[in-house]
Amino acid sequence: MGNQYVDMGLSAPVNVTWEVTYACNLSCIHCLSDGGKKRRGELTTEECMQVIDTLSEMKVFQFNIGGGEPFMRSDFLDLIDYAHAREMVTCISTNGTLIDDDIARRLDSPLVYIQVSLDGASPDSNDAIRGKGSFRNVIKALACLRKRDIEVSINTVLTHRSFPELDRMVALAAEYGAKLRVSRFRPSGRGKASWSQLNIGKTQMIAFSDWLSRHLRVSTGDSFFSISTEDRRSLGLNMCGACKLTCCISPEGNVYPCAFLQDQEFLAGRLPADDFADIWENSPVFHSFRALEIKSCESCHRFDLCHGGCPAIAYHTQRKLGIPDPGCLANCVSIKPMAAEVYQ
């Protein structure tokens, strides 16, 4: 495959996931970035603006902004305004607890999409994962955003706790004029420690695939192409987009293939010191992902639907790339986590 994504004209990613800070006012037990306290080396306001300028000049269409909790940055709304002035779409992933009427007013723009995290349809189920009082505060945020008619989705991570509440989550989202998005649980960040506690098994994964086929309005991004049915083929990606359509920037400006592969061996460069165009076009890490093939999957009857699934799941559970997603329907088993010492 080589550099075909650049040769074919994709000289920049379509969207970039940008985690703007590690700081967070919650301590969710499955946090992909192990957020909590701001860390030394996070990009300054000026450096963030340089990153925005660079990606804008490259015609990157959208920032998927997260953290940590992005609203913990005192300059965050100014950075959003700066991106909007360059006509960049911003999809903000937030825990919602800091959004009030004033912030909702600042976010009232056709270039803003909000994704609010909620991991249960009641305080009991959500707060056990996201912290006491978080459900109540998210509901307040949803009300503030609805008054402004801002496009909102509720994002829930699929775990064995949230799976039984999916129908209630659909209804809850509709009540606030929002859509439901279900994300896949991956064992990165604090998710490494909670993987065995929260991950769903084979029976629930198969049942969830059936549930998705009956709820075509529920979005998943590229989280669940490994279990997608033919009914959902036209709704999104059917392969991993890392280094092909997207990549990730960490709070320090480190560039990685995706938010779930922020390990040293996947570091492709650092912004704003390194040239992003050069990283995108010439990084050996990015080249290796573009050339990644999962040979053992090519004869599978589902290959055209998933192309081997999510490399991050394979890497974090078996410390290998180029192997099948262990959660795909053709290879669906209840995966045991790697030994604890691997993550230390």
mmCIF file of C-alpha atoms in Angstrom:
data_model
loop_
_atom_site.group_PDB
_atom_site.id
_atom_site.type_symbol
_atom_site.label_atom_id
_atom_site.label_comp_id
_atom_site.label_asym_id
_atom_site.label_seq_id
_atom_site.Cartn_x
_atom_site.Cartn_y
_atom_site.Cartn_z
ATOM 1 C CA MET A 1 0.000 0.000 0.000
ATOM 2 C CA GLY A 2 2.888 2.287 0.765
ATOM 3 C CA ASN A 3 2.096 5.962 0.435
ATOM 4 C CA GLN A 4 -1.008 5.575 -1.703
ATOM 5 C CA TYR A 5 -3.119 7.745 0.604
ATOM 6 C CA VAL A 6 -0.847 10.691 -0.170
ATOM 7 C CA ASP A 7 -0.359 9.706 -3.832
ATOM 8 C CA MET A 8 -4.138 9.480 -4.304
ATOM 9 C CA GLY A 9 -4.554 13.058 -3.112
ATOM 10 C CA LEU A 10 -5.224 12.660 0.606
ATOM 11 C CA SER A 11 -2.425 15.038 1.546
ATOM 12 C CA ALA A 12 -3.920 15.668 4.981
ATOM 13 C CA PRO A 13 -6.226 13.844 7.370
ATOM 14 C CA VAL A 14 -9.952 14.480 7.095
ATOM 15 C CA ASN A 15 -10.159 14.963 10.834
ATOM 16 C CA VAL A 16 -7.731 14.975 13.730
ATOM 17 C CA THR A 17 -8.398 13.896 17.285
ATOM 18 C CA TRP A 18 -6.815 16.474 19.568
ATOM 19 C CA GLU A 19 -6.625 15.854 23.281
ATOM 20 C CA VAL A 20 -5.996 19.351 24.556
ATOM 21 C CA THR A 21 -5.301 18.541 28.219
ATOM 22 C CA TYR A 22 -4.977 15.704 30.704
ATOM 23 C CA ALA A 23 -6.722 17.815 33.347
ATOM 24 C CA CYS A 24 -10.148 16.512 34.330
ATOM 25 C CA ASN A 25 -12.558 17.057 37.193
ATOM 26 C CA LEU A 26 -13.726 13.410 37.037
ATOM 27 C CA SER A 27 -11.901 10.104 37.464
ATOM 28 C CA CYS A 28 -13.802 7.721 35.193
ATOM 29 C CA ILE A 29 -12.610 4.180 35.700
ATOM 30 C CA HIS A 30 -12.301 3.493 31.951
ATOM 31 C CA CYS A 31 -10.633 6.789 30.917
ATOM 32 C CA LEU A 32 -8.610 6.193 27.742
ATOM 33 C CA SER A 33 -6.017 8.859 28.620
ATOM 34 C CA ASP A 34 -5.809 8.375 32.395
ATOM 35 C CA GLY A 35 -6.889 11.986 32.803
ATOM 36 C CA GLY A 36 -6.923 13.858 36.104
ATOM 37 C CA LYS A 37 -4.174 16.408 36.647
ATOM 38 C CA LYS A 38 -2.653 18.772 34.119
ATOM 39 C CA ARG A 39 0.807 17.503 33.214
ATOM 40 C CA ARG A 40 4.061 19.265 32.558
ATOM 41 C CA GLY A 41 4.669 19.974 28.893
ATOM 42 C CA GLU A 42 1.083 20.545 27.746
ATOM 43 C CA LEU A 43 0.920 22.947 24.827
ATOM 44 C CA THR A 44 0.591 26.641 25.636
ATOM 45 C CA THR A 45 -2.095 28.851 24.135
ATOM 46 C CA GLU A 46 0.348 30.158 21.536
ATOM 47 C CA GLU A 47 1.482 26.629 20.631
ATOM 48 C CA CYS A 48 -2.129 25.476 20.306
ATOM 49 C CA MET A 49 -2.810 28.348 17.926
ATOM 50 C CA GLN A 50 0.204 27.296 15.865
ATOM 51 C CA VAL A 51 -1.255 23.787 15.639
ATOM 52 C CA ILE A 52 -4.613 25.197 14.525
ATOM 53 C CA ASP A 53 -2.887 27.365 11.907
ATOM 54 C CA THR A 54 -0.938 24.389 10.563
ATOM 55 C CA LEU A 55 -3.923 22.085 10.234
ATOM 56 C CA SER A 56 -6.082 24.852 8.796
ATOM 57 C CA GLU A 57 -3.477 25.551 6.111
ATOM 58 C CA MET A 58 -3.476 21.829 5.265
ATOM 59 C CA LYS A 59 -7.279 21.948 4.858
ATOM 60 C CA VAL A 60 -8.011 19.514 7.690
ATOM 61 C CA PHE A 61 -11.789 19.561 7.887
ATOM 62 C CA GLN A 62 -12.495 18.789 11.543
ATOM 63 C CA PHE A 63 -11.004 18.654 15.008
ATOM 64 C CA ASN A 64 -12.360 15.971 17.333
ATOM 65 C CA ILE A 65 -11.406 17.621 20.609
ATOM 66 C CA GLY A 66 -11.176 15.811 23.907
ATOM 67 C CA GLY A 67 -8.994 15.270 26.938
ATOM 68 C CA GLY A 68 -9.020 14.947 29.908
ATOM 69 C CA GLU A 69 -11.796 17.471 30.036
ATOM 70 C CA PRO A 70 -11.234 20.249 27.461
ATOM 71 C CA PHE A 71 -13.220 22.830 29.436
ATOM 72 C CA MET A 72 -10.620 22.572 32.202
ATOM 73 C CA ARG A 73 -8.354 24.726 30.014
ATOM 74 C CA SER A 74 -8.959 28.380 30.818
ATOM 75 C CA ASP A 75 -8.218 29.277 27.182
ATOM 76 C CA PHE A 76 -10.350 26.556 25.630
ATOM 77 C CA LEU A 77 -13.218 28.705 24.371
ATOM 78 C CA ASP A 78 -10.712 31.144 22.888
ATOM 79 C CA LEU A 79 -9.051 28.248 21.043
ATOM 80 C CA ILE A 80 -12.438 27.156 19.735
ATOM 81 C CA ASP A 81 -13.138 30.689 18.487
ATOM 82 C CA TYR A 82 -9.700 30.713 16.853
ATOM 83 C CA ALA A 83 -10.432 27.434 15.028
ATOM 84 C CA HIS A 84 -13.849 28.678 13.918
ATOM 85 C CA ALA A 85 -12.309 31.849 12.527
ATOM 86 C CA ARG A 86 -10.404 29.485 10.215
ATOM 87 C CA GLU A 87 -13.665 27.694 9.340
ATOM 88 C CA MET A 88 -12.689 24.461 11.027
ATOM 89 C CA VAL A 89 -15.462 22.228 12.336
ATOM 90 C CA THR A 90 -15.044 21.304 15.998
ATOM 91 C CA CYS A 91 -16.543 18.212 17.566
ATOM 92 C CA ILE A 92 -16.029 18.556 21.311
ATOM 93 C CA SER A 93 -16.046 15.472 23.517
ATOM 94 C CA THR A 94 -16.798 16.515 27.084
ATOM 95 C CA ASN A 95 -17.996 15.031 30.345
ATOM 96 C CA GLY A 96 -20.555 17.855 30.345
ATOM 97 C CA THR A 97 -20.246 18.741 34.000
ATOM 98 C CA LEU A 98 -18.802 22.218 33.367
ATOM 99 C CA ILE A 99 -21.281 23.354 30.716
ATOM 100 C CA ASP A 100 -23.718 26.045 31.807
ATOM 101 C CA ASP A 101 -25.852 28.619 29.984
ATOM 102 C CA ASP A 102 -22.908 30.992 29.439
ATOM 103 C CA ILE A 103 -20.714 28.298 27.918
ATOM 104 C CA ALA A 104 -23.600 27.027 25.797
ATOM 105 C CA ARG A 105 -24.023 30.570 24.452
ATOM 106 C CA ARG A 106 -20.319 30.698 23.481
ATOM 107 C CA LEU A 107 -20.679 27.349 21.719
ATOM 108 C CA ASP A 108 -23.679 28.421 19.652
ATOM 109 C CA SER A 109 -22.145 28.033 16.190
ATOM 110 C CA PRO A 110 -22.896 25.917 13.106
ATOM 111 C CA LEU A 111 -19.263 24.750 13.328
ATOM 112 C CA VAL A 112 -19.775 23.101 16.739
ATOM 113 C CA TYR A 113 -20.869 19.578 17.529
ATOM 114 C CA ILE A 114 -20.942 18.404 21.127
ATOM 115 C CA GLN A 115 -20.482 14.859 22.329
ATOM 116 C CA VAL A 116 -21.424 14.472 26.007
ATOM 117 C CA SER A 117 -20.356 11.336 27.849
ATOM 118 C CA LEU A 118 -22.867 9.345 29.857
ATOM 119 C CA ASP A 119 -22.409 5.713 30.860
ATOM 120 C CA GLY A 120 -25.819 4.869 32.185
ATOM 121 C CA ALA A 121 -29.449 5.926 32.048
ATOM 122 C CA SER A 122 -29.648 6.637 35.775
ATOM 123 C CA PRO A 123 -27.420 8.100 38.501
ATOM 124 C CA ASP A 124 -26.811 4.645 39.955
ATOM 125 C CA SER A 125 -25.468 3.120 36.748
ATOM 126 C CA ASN A 126 -23.609 6.170 35.409
ATOM 127 C CA ASP A 127 -22.078 7.463 38.629
ATOM 128 C CA ALA A 128 -20.560 4.081 39.479
ATOM 129 C CA ILE A 129 -18.281 4.599 36.471
ATOM 130 C CA ARG A 130 -18.022 8.382 36.131
ATOM 131 C CA GLY A 131 -18.317 9.605 39.721
ATOM 132 C CA LYS A 132 -20.987 10.760 42.161
ATOM 133 C CA GLY A 133 -23.157 13.602 40.906
ATOM 134 C CA SER A 134 -21.959 13.383 37.298
ATOM 135 C CA PHE A 135 -25.315 12.164 35.938
ATOM 136 C CA ARG A 136 -27.185 15.095 37.444
ATOM 137 C CA ASN A 137 -24.667 17.602 36.056
ATOM 138 C CA VAL A 138 -24.741 16.079 32.585
ATOM 139 C CA ILE A 139 -28.530 16.345 32.471
ATOM 140 C CA LYS A 140 -28.219 20.038 33.337
ATOM 141 C CA ALA A 141 -25.695 20.468 30.507
ATOM 142 C CA LEU A 142 -27.976 18.722 28.025
ATOM 143 C CA ALA A 143 -30.773 21.112 28.962
ATOM 144 C CA CYS A 144 -28.502 24.136 28.420
ATOM 145 C CA LEU A 145 -27.364 22.856 25.020
ATOM 146 C CA ARG A 146 -30.900 22.056 23.910
ATOM 147 C CA LYS A 147 -32.013 25.621 24.588
ATOM 148 C CA ARG A 148 -29.393 26.744 22.059
ATOM 149 C CA ASP A 149 -30.364 24.017 19.578
ATOM 150 C CA ILE A 150 -26.724 22.896 19.410
ATOM 151 C CA GLU A 151 -26.180 19.542 17.717
ATOM 152 C CA VAL A 152 -25.496 17.038 20.491
ATOM 153 C CA SER A 153 -24.877 13.343 20.820
ATOM 154 C CA ILE A 154 -24.708 11.343 24.021
ATOM 155 C CA ASN A 155 -21.747 9.012 23.967
ATOM 156 C CA THR A 156 -21.798 5.850 26.006
ATOM 157 C CA VAL A 157 -18.996 3.313 26.198
ATOM 158 C CA LEU A 158 -20.209 -0.233 25.707
ATOM 159 C CA THR A 159 -19.559 -2.267 28.843
ATOM 160 C CA HIS A 160 -21.402 -5.120 30.480
ATOM 161 C CA ARG A 161 -22.971 -2.471 32.739
ATOM 162 C CA SER A 162 -24.200 -0.159 29.986
ATOM 163 C CA PHE A 163 -25.327 -2.882 27.569
ATOM 164 C CA PRO A 164 -28.642 -3.622 29.384
ATOM 165 C CA GLU A 165 -29.502 0.105 29.378
ATOM 166 C CA LEU A 166 -29.064 0.875 25.672
ATOM 167 C CA ASP A 167 -32.789 1.170 24.945
ATOM 168 C CA ARG A 168 -33.164 3.552 27.876
ATOM 169 C CA MET A 169 -30.163 5.537 26.598
ATOM 170 C CA VAL A 170 -31.832 5.940 23.197
ATOM 171 C CA ALA A 171 -34.950 7.296 24.907
ATOM 172 C CA LEU A 172 -32.916 9.601 27.157
ATOM 173 C CA ALA A 173 -31.048 11.050 24.192
ATOM 174 C CA ALA A 174 -34.313 11.677 22.321
ATOM 175 C CA GLU A 175 -35.731 13.476 25.354
ATOM 176 C CA TYR A 176 -32.979 16.102 25.023
ATOM 177 C CA GLY A 177 -33.003 16.290 21.232
ATOM 178 C CA ALA A 178 -29.753 14.363 21.018
ATOM 179 C CA LYS A 179 -28.539 11.299 19.184
ATOM 180 C CA LEU A 180 -26.967 8.281 20.838
ATOM 181 C CA ARG A 181 -23.438 7.223 19.973
ATOM 182 C CA VAL A 182 -21.988 4.003 21.344
ATOM 183 C CA SER A 183 -18.214 3.735 21.600
ATOM 184 C CA ARG A 184 -16.123 0.668 22.010
ATOM 185 C CA PHE A 185 -14.299 0.059 25.260
ATOM 186 C CA ARG A 186 -10.560 -0.281 24.635
ATOM 187 C CA PRO A 187 -7.934 -1.175 27.258
ATOM 188 C CA SER A 188 -5.905 2.030 27.136
ATOM 189 C CA GLY A 189 -5.299 4.518 29.946
ATOM 190 C CA ARG A 190 -7.246 3.524 33.059
ATOM 191 C CA GLY A 191 -9.154 1.108 30.849
ATOM 192 C CA LYS A 192 -6.204 -1.265 31.232
ATOM 193 C CA ALA A 193 -7.027 -1.802 34.888
ATOM 194 C CA SER A 194 -10.825 -1.961 34.429
ATOM 195 C CA TRP A 195 -10.800 -4.087 31.245
ATOM 196 C CA SER A 196 -11.551 -7.410 32.927
ATOM 197 C CA GLN A 197 -14.189 -5.746 35.118
ATOM 198 C CA LEU A 198 -16.104 -3.931 32.360
ATOM 199 C CA ASN A 199 -15.446 -5.616 29.019
ATOM 200 C CA ILE A 200 -18.344 -7.485 27.472
ATOM 201 C CA GLY A 201 -18.077 -11.127 26.439
ATOM 202 C CA LYS A 202 -19.016 -13.118 23.361
ATOM 203 C CA THR A 203 -22.731 -13.452 24.091
ATOM 204 C CA GLN A 204 -23.238 -9.726 24.693
ATOM 205 C CA MET A 205 -21.106 -8.764 21.684
ATOM 206 C CA ILE A 206 -23.262 -10.884 19.390
ATOM 207 C CA ALA A 207 -26.435 -9.500 20.980
ATOM 208 C CA PHE A 208 -25.106 -5.951 20.569
ATOM 209 C CA SER A 209 -24.439 -6.571 16.878
ATOM 210 C CA ASP A 210 -28.082 -7.588 16.491
ATOM 211 C CA TRP A 211 -29.201 -4.540 18.492
ATOM 212 C CA LEU A 212 -27.186 -2.233 16.218
ATOM 213 C CA SER A 213 -28.761 -3.728 13.113
ATOM 214 C CA ARG A 214 -32.164 -2.740 14.550
ATOM 215 C CA HIS A 215 -31.052 0.769 15.564
ATOM 216 C CA LEU A 216 -29.574 2.296 12.451
ATOM 217 C CA ARG A 217 -29.897 5.827 13.834
ATOM 218 C CA VAL A 218 -27.425 5.009 16.607
ATOM 219 C CA SER A 219 -23.916 5.961 15.505
ATOM 220 C CA THR A 220 -20.667 4.200 16.354
ATOM 221 C CA GLY A 221 -17.988 5.959 14.306
ATOM 222 C CA ASP A 222 -15.396 3.335 13.463
ATOM 223 C CA SER A 223 -15.695 1.642 16.854
ATOM 224 C CA PHE A 224 -17.716 -1.381 15.808
ATOM 225 C CA PHE A 225 -17.077 -2.037 12.136
ATOM 226 C CA SER A 226 -15.739 -5.421 13.310
ATOM 227 C CA ILE A 227 -19.290 -6.465 14.239
ATOM 228 C CA SER A 228 -21.238 -4.450 11.678
ATOM 229 C CA THR A 229 -23.929 -6.155 9.656
ATOM 230 C CA GLU A 230 -24.655 -5.550 6.005
ATOM 231 C CA ASP A 231 -27.470 -3.196 7.055
ATOM 232 C CA ARG A 232 -24.948 -0.686 8.439
ATOM 233 C CA ARG A 233 -22.410 -0.850 5.607
ATOM 234 C CA SER A 234 -23.410 2.547 4.206
ATOM 235 C CA LEU A 235 -23.349 4.319 7.589
ATOM 236 C CA GLY A 236 -19.614 4.680 8.079
ATOM 237 C CA LEU A 237 -16.122 3.288 7.823
ATOM 238 C CA ASN A 238 -15.536 -0.410 7.350
ATOM 239 C CA MET A 239 -11.861 -0.260 8.214
ATOM 240 C CA CYS A 240 -9.452 1.399 10.626
ATOM 241 C CA GLY A 241 -8.873 5.012 9.578
ATOM 242 C CA ALA A 242 -5.646 5.535 11.570
ATOM 243 C CA CYS A 243 -2.974 7.248 9.421
ATOM 244 C CA LYS A 244 -5.294 7.059 6.412
ATOM 245 C CA LEU A 245 -8.103 9.448 7.319
ATOM 246 C CA THR A 246 -7.200 10.520 10.822
ATOM 247 C CA CYS A 247 -4.584 10.658 13.567
ATOM 248 C CA CYS A 248 -4.205 11.927 17.129
ATOM 249 C CA ILE A 249 -2.416 14.823 18.809
ATOM 250 C CA SER A 250 -1.735 14.509 22.543
ATOM 251 C CA PRO A 251 -1.826 17.395 25.042
ATOM 252 C CA GLU A 252 1.973 17.718 24.674
ATOM 253 C CA GLY A 253 1.678 17.880 20.885
ATOM 254 C CA ASN A 254 2.811 14.307 20.270
ATOM 255 C CA VAL A 255 1.384 12.801 17.086
ATOM 256 C CA TYR A 256 0.123 9.208 17.109
ATOM 257 C CA PRO A 257 -1.926 6.999 14.754
ATOM 258 C CA CYS A 258 -4.965 7.151 17.042
ATOM 259 C CA ALA A 259 -6.037 8.094 20.554
ATOM 260 C CA PHE A 260 -5.840 4.469 21.686
ATOM 261 C CA LEU A 261 -2.246 3.940 20.563
ATOM 262 C CA GLN A 262 -0.383 6.648 22.444
ATOM 263 C CA ASP A 263 2.610 4.454 23.255
ATOM 264 C CA GLN A 264 6.213 5.467 22.596
ATOM 265 C CA GLU A 265 6.631 2.991 19.748
ATOM 266 C CA PHE A 266 3.834 4.747 17.838
ATOM 267 C CA LEU A 267 5.166 8.292 18.285
ATOM 268 C CA ALA A 268 5.388 9.884 14.825
ATOM 269 C CA GLY A 269 6.493 13.427 15.748
ATOM 270 C CA ARG A 270 5.735 16.394 17.940
ATOM 271 C CA LEU A 271 3.960 19.666 17.216
ATOM 272 C CA PRO A 272 4.489 22.497 16.712
ATOM 273 C CA ALA A 273 8.244 21.835 16.440
ATOM 274 C CA ASP A 274 7.948 19.191 13.701
ATOM 275 C CA ASP A 275 6.275 19.798 10.376
ATOM 276 C CA PHE A 276 2.859 18.119 10.373
ATOM 277 C CA ALA A 277 2.767 17.714 6.595
ATOM 278 C CA ASP A 278 6.079 15.872 6.771
ATOM 279 C CA ILE A 279 4.782 13.656 9.582
ATOM 280 C CA TRP A 280 1.625 12.820 7.631
ATOM 281 C CA GLU A 281 3.445 12.061 4.401
ATOM 282 C CA ASN A 282 6.732 10.564 5.568
ATOM 283 C CA SER A 283 6.496 9.182 9.105
ATOM 284 C CA PRO A 284 7.682 5.548 9.226
ATOM 285 C CA VAL A 285 4.992 4.898 11.837
ATOM 286 C CA PHE A 286 2.264 6.189 9.537
ATOM 287 C CA HIS A 287 3.692 4.261 6.579
ATOM 288 C CA SER A 288 3.607 1.064 8.595
ATOM 289 C CA PHE A 289 -0.087 1.547 9.432
ATOM 290 C CA ARG A 290 -0.961 2.271 5.811
ATOM 291 C CA ALA A 291 0.771 -0.951 4.833
ATOM 292 C CA LEU A 292 -0.718 -2.987 7.682
ATOM 293 C CA GLU A 293 -2.368 -6.156 6.417
ATOM 294 C CA ILE A 294 -4.146 -8.831 8.400
ATOM 295 C CA LYS A 295 -3.534 -11.781 6.120
ATOM 296 C CA SER A 296 -5.393 -14.291 8.275
ATOM 297 C CA CYS A 297 -8.608 -12.288 7.785
ATOM 298 C CA GLU A 298 -8.548 -11.993 4.002
ATOM 299 C CA SER A 299 -10.328 -15.294 3.401
ATOM 300 C CA CYS A 300 -13.061 -14.500 5.952
ATOM 301 C CA HIS A 301 -16.582 -13.983 4.614
ATOM 302 C CA ARG A 302 -16.773 -10.772 6.687
ATOM 303 C CA PHE A 303 -13.511 -9.235 5.436
ATOM 304 C CA ASP A 304 -15.237 -6.620 3.254
ATOM 305 C CA LEU A 305 -17.212 -5.461 6.299
ATOM 306 C CA CYS A 306 -14.314 -4.976 8.734
ATOM 307 C CA HIS A 307 -10.900 -5.572 7.089
ATOM 308 C CA GLY A 308 -9.605 -7.157 10.266
ATOM 309 C CA GLY A 309 -11.129 -4.774 12.790
ATOM 310 C CA CYS A 310 -9.408 -2.528 15.336
ATOM 311 C CA PRO A 311 -5.589 -2.789 15.586
ATOM 312 C CA ALA A 312 -5.646 -1.061 18.996
ATOM 313 C CA ILE A 313 -7.690 -3.870 20.559
ATOM 314 C CA ALA A 314 -5.332 -6.474 19.121
ATOM 315 C CA TYR A 315 -2.292 -4.536 20.332
ATOM 316 C CA HIS A 316 -3.497 -3.926 23.872
ATOM 317 C CA THR A 317 -4.761 -7.470 24.423
ATOM 318 C CA GLN A 318 -1.964 -9.387 22.678
ATOM 319 C CA ARG A 319 0.793 -6.814 22.144
ATOM 320 C CA LYS A 320 0.786 -7.426 18.398
ATOM 321 C CA LEU A 321 -0.364 -5.701 15.249
ATOM 322 C CA GLY A 322 -1.379 -7.474 12.063
ATOM 323 C CA ILE A 323 -3.639 -9.919 13.864
ATOM 324 C CA PRO A 324 -7.453 -10.141 13.883
ATOM 325 C CA ASP A 325 -9.579 -8.009 16.168
ATOM 326 C CA PRO A 326 -10.455 -10.446 18.967
ATOM 327 C CA GLY A 327 -13.948 -8.979 19.261
ATOM 328 C CA CYS A 328 -15.079 -9.445 15.661
ATOM 329 C CA LEU A 329 -18.094 -11.640 14.985
ATOM 330 C CA ALA A 330 -16.015 -14.289 13.224
ATOM 331 C CA ASN A 331 -13.466 -14.381 16.028
ATOM 332 C CA CYS A 332 -15.707 -13.374 18.935
ATOM 333 C CA VAL A 333 -14.332 -14.631 22.215
ATOM 334 C CA SER A 334 -14.186 -13.207 25.703
ATOM 335 C CA ILE A 335 -10.641 -11.844 25.788
ATOM 336 C CA LYS A 336 -8.596 -11.972 28.945
ATOM 337 C CA PRO A 337 -6.439 -8.931 29.657
ATOM 338 C CA MET A 338 -2.672 -9.105 29.333
ATOM 339 C CA ALA A 339 -0.730 -9.723 32.513
ATOM 340 C CA ALA A 340 -0.677 -6.654 34.739
ATOM 341 C CA GLU A 341 3.085 -6.274 34.474
ATOM 342 C CA VAL A 342 2.777 -5.490 30.754
ATOM 343 C CA TYR A 343 1.108 -2.210 31.635
ATOM 344 C CA GLN A 344 3.451 -1.151 34.344
#
